[in-house]
């Protein structure tokens, strides 16, 4: 078997947001990385595709928050801030007890946390005054003690935390089932309290923390491609259809190279570099780790992390179902959040027809079902959310659909997972990790992916600087052979 060999400064396996961000910030530091993606599309969990009609469908419904400083800084550095379509500062919930109606938490133009408190106090549809007061009192420790307290609460589920704070169960039912599913695709009895408290802390402590934006087109074209252009213009490379087959090791256990599997009869290829990065999600990373590493405590902790299944559904209809230009919390037992992308996204705009993008969660009982079963169940839920548009001779008609299944998406953030999240720097001197599952304050999200990429780039630069400094300060006396060739 022939094997080609390619040399670069940093080799990154995985072209999701974490891998691309890592490469972007490495180029800023003067490196020329190569990013290797096994699929024919970049973006990872934000990947998108065009169908035969030229319509986009995506891996997930991607929302950008004001509390995403690293993501917003990335948009600024790429000079694409105008691609974020900011929506009214509100949160909108369906009201199952009154189908076709909504309840809103409107944030006034006031400093934080006053605007958040006002948004809660002015909503009289979902919570009673005693419930609002008890919830506010319960949040005080998180607000006053900050991130340290938030991290310590990882030992509790959100339901357990609510009970511990003497917050009435109806608060969970009315508000936090929807928010839990939106943040990690699981219910309050499963999700770590740290996840919800992290989000609430950002929403309450930053004036525009909970303000939302949609991208004006597909993430592949409107976000990932500018990052790729940035990398390649500075000497880096992003290569598709380049699956990582094996991590090759030197005798001392460091990485010797990335072995790529040749496709369609092509020869395998070895990528050699000074430094190597895994930007793979945690689930595909675990089986590809070298046997010698799997016994190390650092890598064994990865066994405590596992991706959660999620399903994203797109349905095109023959008429408008809603004119709401915003994210909607369905409060449905099947659906998490949804949006009419014909209203929210400039490229998908259509004044006459709706294209709903919906997240089905929890998805563990649905991931193995057929697309037809998933669509039938989704339509049943939509009939409850939009009763005025379904039934009768003039019922709304579905024109087409796409179902995108991700059997292992972001890591399932159940209680106790924080201790299993690894740092970006590993015990292997020339091997680093990046990804939203690695340890950083924003948990599993687009913001977490971008921040992890930035942290990994910084860790690589620091490690190489220290190594180079050490080498310069303690020069090795040349051997006879070295002296002859010096």
mmCIF file of N, CA and C in Angstrom, residues 357-461:
data_model
loop_
_atom_site.group_PDB
_atom_site.id
_atom_site.type_symbol
_atom_site.label_atom_id
_atom_site.label_comp_id
_atom_site.label_asym_id
_atom_site.label_seq_id
_atom_site.Cartn_x
_atom_site.Cartn_y
_atom_site.Cartn_z
ATOM 1 N N UNK A 357 -38.838 25.123 10.888
ATOM 2 C CA UNK A 357 -37.720 24.300 11.338
ATOM 3 C C UNK A 357 -37.964 24.012 12.806
ATOM 4 N N UNK A 358 -37.989 22.722 13.148
ATOM 5 C CA UNK A 358 -38.394 22.297 14.491
ATOM 6 C C UNK A 358 -37.380 21.316 15.059
ATOM 7 N N UNK A 359 -37.166 21.405 16.357
ATOM 8 C CA UNK A 359 -36.270 20.482 17.050
ATOM 9 C C UNK A 359 -37.117 19.507 17.853
ATOM 10 N N UNK A 360 -36.922 18.215 17.574
ATOM 11 C CA UNK A 360 -37.651 17.172 18.276
ATOM 12 C C UNK A 360 -36.795 16.698 19.451
ATOM 13 N N UNK A 361 -37.323 16.843 20.675
ATOM 14 C CA UNK A 361 -36.544 16.468 21.861
ATOM 15 C C UNK A 361 -37.484 16.249 23.044
ATOM 16 N N UNK A 362 -37.138 15.323 23.946
ATOM 17 C CA UNK A 362 -36.042 14.361 23.846
ATOM 18 C C UNK A 362 -36.281 13.395 22.691
ATOM 19 N N UNK A 363 -35.194 12.983 22.054
ATOM 20 C CA UNK A 363 -35.302 12.203 20.820
ATOM 21 C C UNK A 363 -34.912 10.735 20.975
ATOM 22 N N UNK A 364 -34.593 10.308 22.211
ATOM 23 C CA UNK A 364 -34.074 8.947 22.383
ATOM 24 C C UNK A 364 -35.056 7.876 21.905
ATOM 25 N N UNK A 365 -36.353 8.120 22.011
ATOM 26 C CA UNK A 365 -37.339 7.137 21.571
ATOM 27 C C UNK A 365 -37.726 7.299 20.110
ATOM 28 N N UNK A 366 -37.171 8.305 19.445
ATOM 29 C CA UNK A 366 -37.548 8.598 18.063
ATOM 30 C C UNK A 366 -36.398 8.438 17.074
ATOM 31 N N UNK A 367 -35.167 8.407 17.549
ATOM 32 C CA UNK A 367 -34.015 8.433 16.655
ATOM 33 C C UNK A 367 -33.993 7.222 15.718
ATOM 34 N N UNK A 368 -34.576 6.104 16.133
ATOM 35 C CA UNK A 368 -34.576 4.902 15.294
ATOM 36 C C UNK A 368 -35.828 4.770 14.437
ATOM 37 N N UNK A 369 -36.763 5.687 14.606
ATOM 38 C CA UNK A 369 -38.002 5.614 13.827
ATOM 39 C C UNK A 369 -37.807 6.177 12.426
ATOM 40 N N UNK A 370 -38.702 5.829 11.531
ATOM 41 C CA UNK A 370 -38.611 6.292 10.144
ATOM 42 C C UNK A 370 -38.934 7.768 10.044
ATOM 43 N N UNK A 371 -38.471 8.387 8.964
ATOM 44 C CA UNK A 371 -38.788 9.799 8.725
ATOM 45 C C UNK A 371 -40.299 10.011 8.658
ATOM 46 N N UNK A 372 -40.995 9.051 8.055
ATOM 47 C CA UNK A 372 -42.442 9.177 7.897
ATOM 48 C C UNK A 372 -43.143 9.187 9.255
ATOM 49 N N UNK A 373 -42.676 8.349 10.181
ATOM 50 C CA UNK A 373 -43.268 8.334 11.517
ATOM 51 C C UNK A 373 -43.000 9.647 12.248
ATOM 52 N N UNK A 374 -41.794 10.164 12.086
ATOM 53 C CA UNK A 374 -41.423 11.421 12.746
ATOM 54 C C UNK A 374 -42.247 12.574 12.203
ATOM 55 N N UNK A 375 -42.413 12.632 10.901
ATOM 56 C CA UNK A 375 -43.204 13.707 10.298
ATOM 57 C C UNK A 375 -44.669 13.607 10.717
ATOM 58 N N UNK A 376 -45.215 12.402 10.749
ATOM 59 C CA UNK A 376 -46.612 12.231 11.155
ATOM 60 C C UNK A 376 -46.818 12.725 12.585
ATOM 61 N N UNK A 377 -45.895 12.386 13.477
ATOM 62 C CA UNK A 377 -46.008 12.835 14.869
ATOM 63 C C UNK A 377 -45.850 14.351 14.969
ATOM 64 N N UNK A 378 -44.957 14.915 14.159
ATOM 65 C CA UNK A 378 -44.743 16.368 14.169
ATOM 66 C C UNK A 378 -45.994 17.102 13.697
ATOM 67 N N UNK A 379 -46.603 16.609 12.645
ATOM 68 C CA UNK A 379 -47.815 17.239 12.121
ATOM 69 C C UNK A 379 -48.933 17.187 13.166
ATOM 70 N N UNK A 380 -49.023 16.087 13.893
ATOM 71 C CA UNK A 380 -50.031 15.988 14.954
ATOM 72 C C UNK A 380 -49.831 17.081 15.994
ATOM 73 N N UNK A 381 -48.575 17.358 16.341
ATOM 74 C CA UNK A 381 -48.298 18.433 17.297
ATOM 75 C C UNK A 381 -48.607 19.799 16.700
ATOM 76 N N UNK A 382 -48.291 19.981 15.429
ATOM 77 C CA UNK A 382 -48.564 21.266 14.780
ATOM 78 C C UNK A 382 -50.059 21.539 14.675
ATOM 79 N N UNK A 383 -50.842 20.508 14.549
ATOM 80 C CA UNK A 383 -52.294 20.684 14.517
ATOM 81 C C UNK A 383 -52.799 21.267 15.837
ATOM 82 N N UNK A 384 -52.082 20.955 16.935
ATOM 83 C CA UNK A 384 -52.454 21.519 18.241
ATOM 84 C C UNK A 384 -51.944 22.957 18.374
ATOM 85 N N UNK A 385 -50.760 23.232 17.814
ATOM 86 C CA UNK A 385 -50.179 24.571 17.920
ATOM 87 C C UNK A 385 -50.870 25.564 16.991
ATOM 88 N N UNK A 386 -51.322 25.082 15.828
ATOM 89 C CA UNK A 386 -51.969 25.945 14.824
ATOM 90 C C UNK A 386 -53.322 25.360 14.425
ATOM 91 N N UNK A 387 -54.261 25.251 15.351
ATOM 92 C CA UNK A 387 -55.539 24.579 15.050
ATOM 93 C C UNK A 387 -56.327 25.261 13.947
ATOM 94 N N UNK A 388 -56.133 26.552 13.782
ATOM 95 C CA UNK A 388 -56.892 27.287 12.775
ATOM 96 C C UNK A 388 -56.458 26.951 11.350
ATOM 97 N N UNK A 389 -55.301 26.301 11.200
ATOM 98 C CA UNK A 389 -54.780 26.017 9.863
ATOM 99 C C UNK A 389 -54.927 24.559 9.433
ATOM 100 N N UNK A 390 -55.399 23.727 10.333
ATOM 101 C CA UNK A 390 -55.514 22.308 9.999
ATOM 102 C C UNK A 390 -56.951 21.838 10.224
ATOM 103 N N UNK A 391 -57.361 20.882 9.403
ATOM 104 C CA UNK A 391 -58.718 20.364 9.491
ATOM 105 C C UNK A 391 -59.637 21.038 8.486
ATOM 106 N N UNK A 392 -60.597 20.312 7.999
ATOM 107 C CA UNK A 392 -61.530 20.881 7.032
ATOM 108 C C UNK A 392 -61.028 20.763 5.600
ATOM 109 N N UNK A 393 -61.841 21.233 4.670
ATOM 110 C CA UNK A 393 -61.515 21.108 3.244
ATOM 111 C C UNK A 393 -60.364 22.008 2.834
ATOM 112 N N UNK A 394 -60.159 23.112 3.553
ATOM 113 C CA UNK A 394 -59.117 24.060 3.185
ATOM 114 C C UNK A 394 -57.905 23.948 4.106
ATOM 115 N N UNK A 395 -57.617 22.749 4.550
ATOM 116 C CA UNK A 395 -56.524 22.532 5.493
ATOM 117 C C UNK A 395 -55.173 22.816 4.838
ATOM 118 N N UNK A 396 -54.234 23.307 5.655
ATOM 119 C CA UNK A 396 -52.872 23.548 5.173
ATOM 120 C C UNK A 396 -52.247 22.246 4.682
ATOM 121 N N UNK A 397 -51.517 22.333 3.576
ATOM 122 C CA UNK A 397 -50.902 21.141 2.989
ATOM 123 C C UNK A 397 -49.381 21.206 3.118
ATOM 124 N N UNK A 398 -48.806 20.081 3.442
ATOM 125 C CA UNK A 398 -47.355 19.956 3.488
ATOM 126 C C UNK A 398 -46.843 19.741 2.066
ATOM 127 N N UNK A 399 -45.847 20.554 1.659
ATOM 128 C CA UNK A 399 -45.289 20.445 0.323
ATOM 129 C C UNK A 399 -44.114 19.473 0.270
ATOM 130 N N UNK A 400 -43.243 19.528 1.271
ATOM 131 C CA UNK A 400 -42.099 18.606 1.343
ATOM 132 C C UNK A 400 -41.494 18.713 2.735
ATOM 133 N N UNK A 401 -40.553 17.815 3.017
ATOM 134 C CA UNK A 401 -39.904 17.847 4.329
ATOM 135 C C UNK A 401 -38.504 17.263 4.237
ATOM 136 N N UNK A 402 -37.696 17.591 5.235
ATOM 137 C CA UNK A 402 -36.397 16.950 5.458
ATOM 138 C C UNK A 402 -36.273 16.657 6.941
ATOM 139 N N UNK A 403 -35.771 15.481 7.264
ATOM 140 C CA UNK A 403 -35.499 15.090 8.644
ATOM 141 C C UNK A 403 -33.995 14.851 8.772
ATOM 142 N N UNK A 404 -33.353 15.532 9.708
ATOM 143 C CA UNK A 404 -31.914 15.361 9.942
ATOM 144 C C UNK A 404 -31.735 14.775 11.334
ATOM 145 N N UNK A 405 -31.221 13.549 11.385
ATOM 146 C CA UNK A 405 -31.005 12.866 12.660
ATOM 147 C C UNK A 405 -29.531 12.972 13.062
ATOM 148 N N UNK A 406 -29.298 13.302 14.308
ATOM 149 C CA UNK A 406 -27.945 13.294 14.871
ATOM 150 C C UNK A 406 -27.973 12.361 16.083
ATOM 151 N N UNK A 407 -27.560 11.101 15.896
ATOM 152 C CA UNK A 407 -27.638 10.137 17.003
ATOM 153 C C UNK A 407 -26.830 10.544 18.226
ATOM 154 N N UNK A 408 -25.721 11.273 18.002
ATOM 155 C CA UNK A 408 -24.898 11.742 19.113
ATOM 156 C C UNK A 408 -24.528 13.195 18.845
ATOM 157 N N UNK A 409 -25.256 14.102 19.472
ATOM 158 C CA UNK A 409 -25.001 15.526 19.288
ATOM 159 C C UNK A 409 -24.139 16.021 20.452
ATOM 160 N N UNK A 410 -24.455 17.172 21.015
ATOM 161 C CA UNK A 410 -23.704 17.703 22.159
ATOM 162 C C UNK A 410 -23.750 16.703 23.308
ATOM 163 N N UNK A 411 -22.770 16.769 24.209
ATOM 164 C CA UNK A 411 -22.754 15.789 25.292
ATOM 165 C C UNK A 411 -23.977 15.974 26.188
ATOM 166 N N UNK A 412 -24.479 14.857 26.667
ATOM 167 C CA UNK A 412 -25.677 14.858 27.506
ATOM 168 C C UNK A 412 -25.302 15.380 28.886
ATOM 169 N N UNK A 413 -25.773 16.575 29.213
ATOM 170 C CA UNK A 413 -25.329 17.280 30.414
ATOM 171 C C UNK A 413 -26.162 16.886 31.625
ATOM 172 N N UNK A 414 -26.045 15.631 32.024
ATOM 173 C CA UNK A 414 -26.691 15.159 33.242
ATOM 174 C C UNK A 414 -25.835 15.541 34.447
ATOM 175 N N UNK A 415 -26.361 15.463 35.665
ATOM 176 C CA UNK A 415 -25.561 15.836 36.840
ATOM 177 C C UNK A 415 -24.248 15.062 36.930
ATOM 178 N N UNK A 416 -23.197 15.781 37.314
ATOM 179 C CA UNK A 416 -21.892 15.158 37.500
ATOM 180 C C UNK A 416 -21.007 15.128 36.280
ATOM 181 N N UNK A 417 -21.497 15.625 35.146
ATOM 182 C CA UNK A 417 -20.687 15.539 33.911
ATOM 183 C C UNK A 417 -19.495 16.495 33.935
ATOM 184 N N UNK A 418 -19.578 17.582 34.696
ATOM 185 C CA UNK A 418 -18.501 18.575 34.675
ATOM 186 C C UNK A 418 -17.137 17.955 34.989
ATOM 187 N N UNK A 419 -17.107 16.996 35.884
ATOM 188 C CA UNK A 419 -15.833 16.406 36.288
ATOM 189 C C UNK A 419 -15.185 15.586 35.176
ATOM 190 N N UNK A 420 -15.967 15.229 34.159
ATOM 191 C CA UNK A 420 -15.437 14.416 33.065
ATOM 192 C C UNK A 420 -14.976 15.258 31.878
ATOM 193 N N UNK A 421 -15.247 16.548 31.920
ATOM 194 C CA UNK A 421 -14.870 17.397 30.789
ATOM 195 C C UNK A 421 -13.369 17.679 30.832
ATOM 196 N N UNK A 422 -12.649 17.367 29.760
ATOM 197 C CA UNK A 422 -11.192 17.512 29.790
ATOM 198 C C UNK A 422 -10.744 18.927 29.460
ATOM 199 N N UNK A 423 -9.517 19.234 29.844
ATOM 200 C CA UNK A 423 -8.899 20.489 29.412
ATOM 201 C C UNK A 423 -8.513 20.367 27.948
ATOM 202 N N UNK A 424 -8.167 21.502 27.338
ATOM 203 C CA UNK A 424 -7.737 21.468 25.940
ATOM 204 C C UNK A 424 -6.330 20.878 25.803
ATOM 205 N N UNK A 425 -5.500 21.025 26.808
ATOM 206 C CA UNK A 425 -4.145 20.469 26.790
ATOM 207 C C UNK A 425 -4.178 19.075 27.405
ATOM 208 N N UNK A 426 -3.594 18.107 26.715
ATOM 209 C CA UNK A 426 -3.604 16.723 27.171
ATOM 210 C C UNK A 426 -2.232 16.351 27.739
ATOM 211 N N UNK A 427 -2.082 15.164 28.329
ATOM 212 C CA UNK A 427 -0.766 14.716 28.798
ATOM 213 C C UNK A 427 0.211 14.425 27.658
ATOM 214 N N UNK A 428 -0.296 14.342 26.434
ATOM 215 C CA UNK A 428 0.560 14.122 25.269
ATOM 216 C C UNK A 428 1.036 15.486 24.788
ATOM 217 N N UNK A 429 2.334 15.701 24.799
ATOM 218 C CA UNK A 429 2.875 17.053 24.616
ATOM 219 C C UNK A 429 2.494 17.692 23.287
ATOM 220 N N UNK A 430 2.295 16.906 22.232
ATOM 221 C CA UNK A 430 1.976 17.501 20.925
ATOM 222 C C UNK A 430 0.564 17.175 20.462
ATOM 223 N N UNK A 431 -0.334 16.865 21.406
ATOM 224 C CA UNK A 431 -1.723 16.524 21.066
ATOM 225 C C UNK A 431 -2.670 17.308 21.956
ATOM 226 N N UNK A 432 -3.642 17.998 21.328
ATOM 227 C CA UNK A 432 -4.578 18.861 22.032
ATOM 228 C C UNK A 432 -6.011 18.490 21.639
ATOM 229 N N UNK A 433 -6.938 18.908 22.469
ATOM 230 C CA UNK A 433 -8.361 18.703 22.199
ATOM 231 C C UNK A 433 -9.052 20.043 22.023
ATOM 232 N N UNK A 434 -10.069 20.053 21.182
ATOM 233 C CA UNK A 434 -10.961 21.206 21.123
ATOM 234 C C UNK A 434 -12.358 20.695 20.855
ATOM 235 N N UNK A 435 -13.358 21.452 21.271
ATOM 236 C CA UNK A 435 -14.750 21.032 21.120
ATOM 237 C C UNK A 435 -15.570 21.541 22.281
ATOM 238 N N UNK A 436 -16.866 21.671 22.078
ATOM 239 C CA UNK A 436 -17.697 22.254 23.136
ATOM 240 C C UNK A 436 -17.789 21.373 24.373
ATOM 241 N N UNK A 437 -17.383 20.097 24.267
ATOM 242 C CA UNK A 437 -17.384 19.223 25.433
ATOM 243 C C UNK A 437 -16.186 19.471 26.340
ATOM 244 N N UNK A 438 -15.132 20.112 25.827
ATOM 245 C CA UNK A 438 -13.969 20.397 26.667
ATOM 246 C C UNK A 438 -14.331 21.485 27.676
ATOM 247 N N UNK A 439 -13.507 21.626 28.691
ATOM 248 C CA UNK A 439 -13.860 22.513 29.799
ATOM 249 C C UNK A 439 -13.758 23.980 29.412
ATOM 250 N N UNK A 440 -14.888 24.648 29.426
ATOM 251 C CA UNK A 440 -14.992 26.096 29.262
ATOM 252 C C UNK A 440 -16.354 26.488 29.796
ATOM 253 N N UNK A 441 -16.548 27.727 30.087
ATOM 254 C CA UNK A 441 -17.688 28.150 30.911
ATOM 255 C C UNK A 441 -19.030 28.120 30.200
ATOM 256 N N UNK A 442 -19.056 27.979 28.873
ATOM 257 C CA UNK A 442 -20.328 28.099 28.169
ATOM 258 C C UNK A 442 -20.961 26.769 27.791
ATOM 259 N N UNK A 443 -20.448 25.682 28.312
ATOM 260 C CA UNK A 443 -21.070 24.381 28.138
ATOM 261 C C UNK A 443 -21.189 24.025 26.656
ATOM 262 N N UNK A 444 -22.123 23.130 26.317
ATOM 263 C CA UNK A 444 -22.232 22.629 24.944
ATOM 264 C C UNK A 444 -23.098 23.574 24.107
ATOM 265 N N UNK A 445 -22.463 24.389 23.284
ATOM 266 C CA UNK A 445 -23.172 25.385 22.486
ATOM 267 C C UNK A 445 -22.233 25.883 21.396
ATOM 268 N N UNK A 446 -22.765 26.690 20.489
ATOM 269 C CA UNK A 446 -21.898 27.301 19.480
ATOM 270 C C UNK A 446 -20.864 28.200 20.150
ATOM 271 N N UNK A 447 -21.284 28.931 21.173
ATOM 272 C CA UNK A 447 -20.346 29.768 21.912
ATOM 273 C C UNK A 447 -19.258 28.913 22.553
ATOM 274 N N UNK A 448 -19.659 27.780 23.122
ATOM 275 C CA UNK A 448 -18.687 26.884 23.731
ATOM 276 C C UNK A 448 -17.705 26.334 22.721
ATOM 277 N N UNK A 449 -18.176 26.030 21.516
ATOM 278 C CA UNK A 449 -17.290 25.520 20.476
ATOM 279 C C UNK A 449 -16.259 26.566 20.064
ATOM 280 N N UNK A 450 -16.717 27.804 19.839
ATOM 281 C CA UNK A 450 -15.799 28.869 19.438
ATOM 282 C C UNK A 450 -14.798 29.178 20.542
ATOM 283 N N UNK A 451 -15.284 29.256 21.776
ATOM 284 C CA UNK A 451 -14.384 29.531 22.897
ATOM 285 C C UNK A 451 -13.357 28.415 23.054
ATOM 286 N N UNK A 452 -13.783 27.173 22.913
ATOM 287 C CA UNK A 452 -12.834 26.065 23.040
ATOM 288 C C UNK A 452 -11.763 26.149 21.967
ATOM 289 N N UNK A 453 -12.150 26.500 20.739
ATOM 290 C CA UNK A 453 -11.163 26.648 19.672
ATOM 291 C C UNK A 453 -10.143 27.720 19.980
ATOM 292 N N UNK A 454 -10.609 28.826 20.543
ATOM 293 C CA UNK A 454 -9.711 29.921 20.926
ATOM 294 C C UNK A 454 -8.766 29.472 22.046
ATOM 295 N N UNK A 455 -9.311 28.784 23.050
ATOM 296 C CA UNK A 455 -8.492 28.303 24.166
ATOM 297 C C UNK A 455 -7.443 27.293 23.702
ATOM 298 N N UNK A 456 -7.823 26.431 22.756
ATOM 299 C CA UNK A 456 -6.877 25.445 22.242
ATOM 300 C C UNK A 456 -5.743 26.122 21.491
ATOM 301 N N UNK A 457 -6.068 27.106 20.669
ATOM 302 C CA UNK A 457 -5.030 27.837 19.936
ATOM 303 C C UNK A 457 -4.063 28.506 20.907
ATOM 304 N N UNK A 458 -4.599 29.095 21.972
ATOM 305 C CA UNK A 458 -3.739 29.742 22.971
ATOM 306 C C UNK A 458 -2.856 28.716 23.682
ATOM 307 N N UNK A 459 -3.433 27.556 24.011
ATOM 308 C CA UNK A 459 -2.661 26.509 24.697
ATOM 309 C C UNK A 459 -1.537 25.987 23.810
ATOM 310 N N UNK A 460 -1.808 25.838 22.521
ATOM 311 C CA UNK A 460 -0.773 25.384 21.588
ATOM 312 C C UNK A 460 0.356 26.400 21.503
ATOM 313 N N UNK A 461 -0.006 27.661 21.355
ATOM 314 C CA UNK A 461 1.005 28.710 21.242
ATOM 315 C C UNK A 461 1.875 28.775 22.487
#
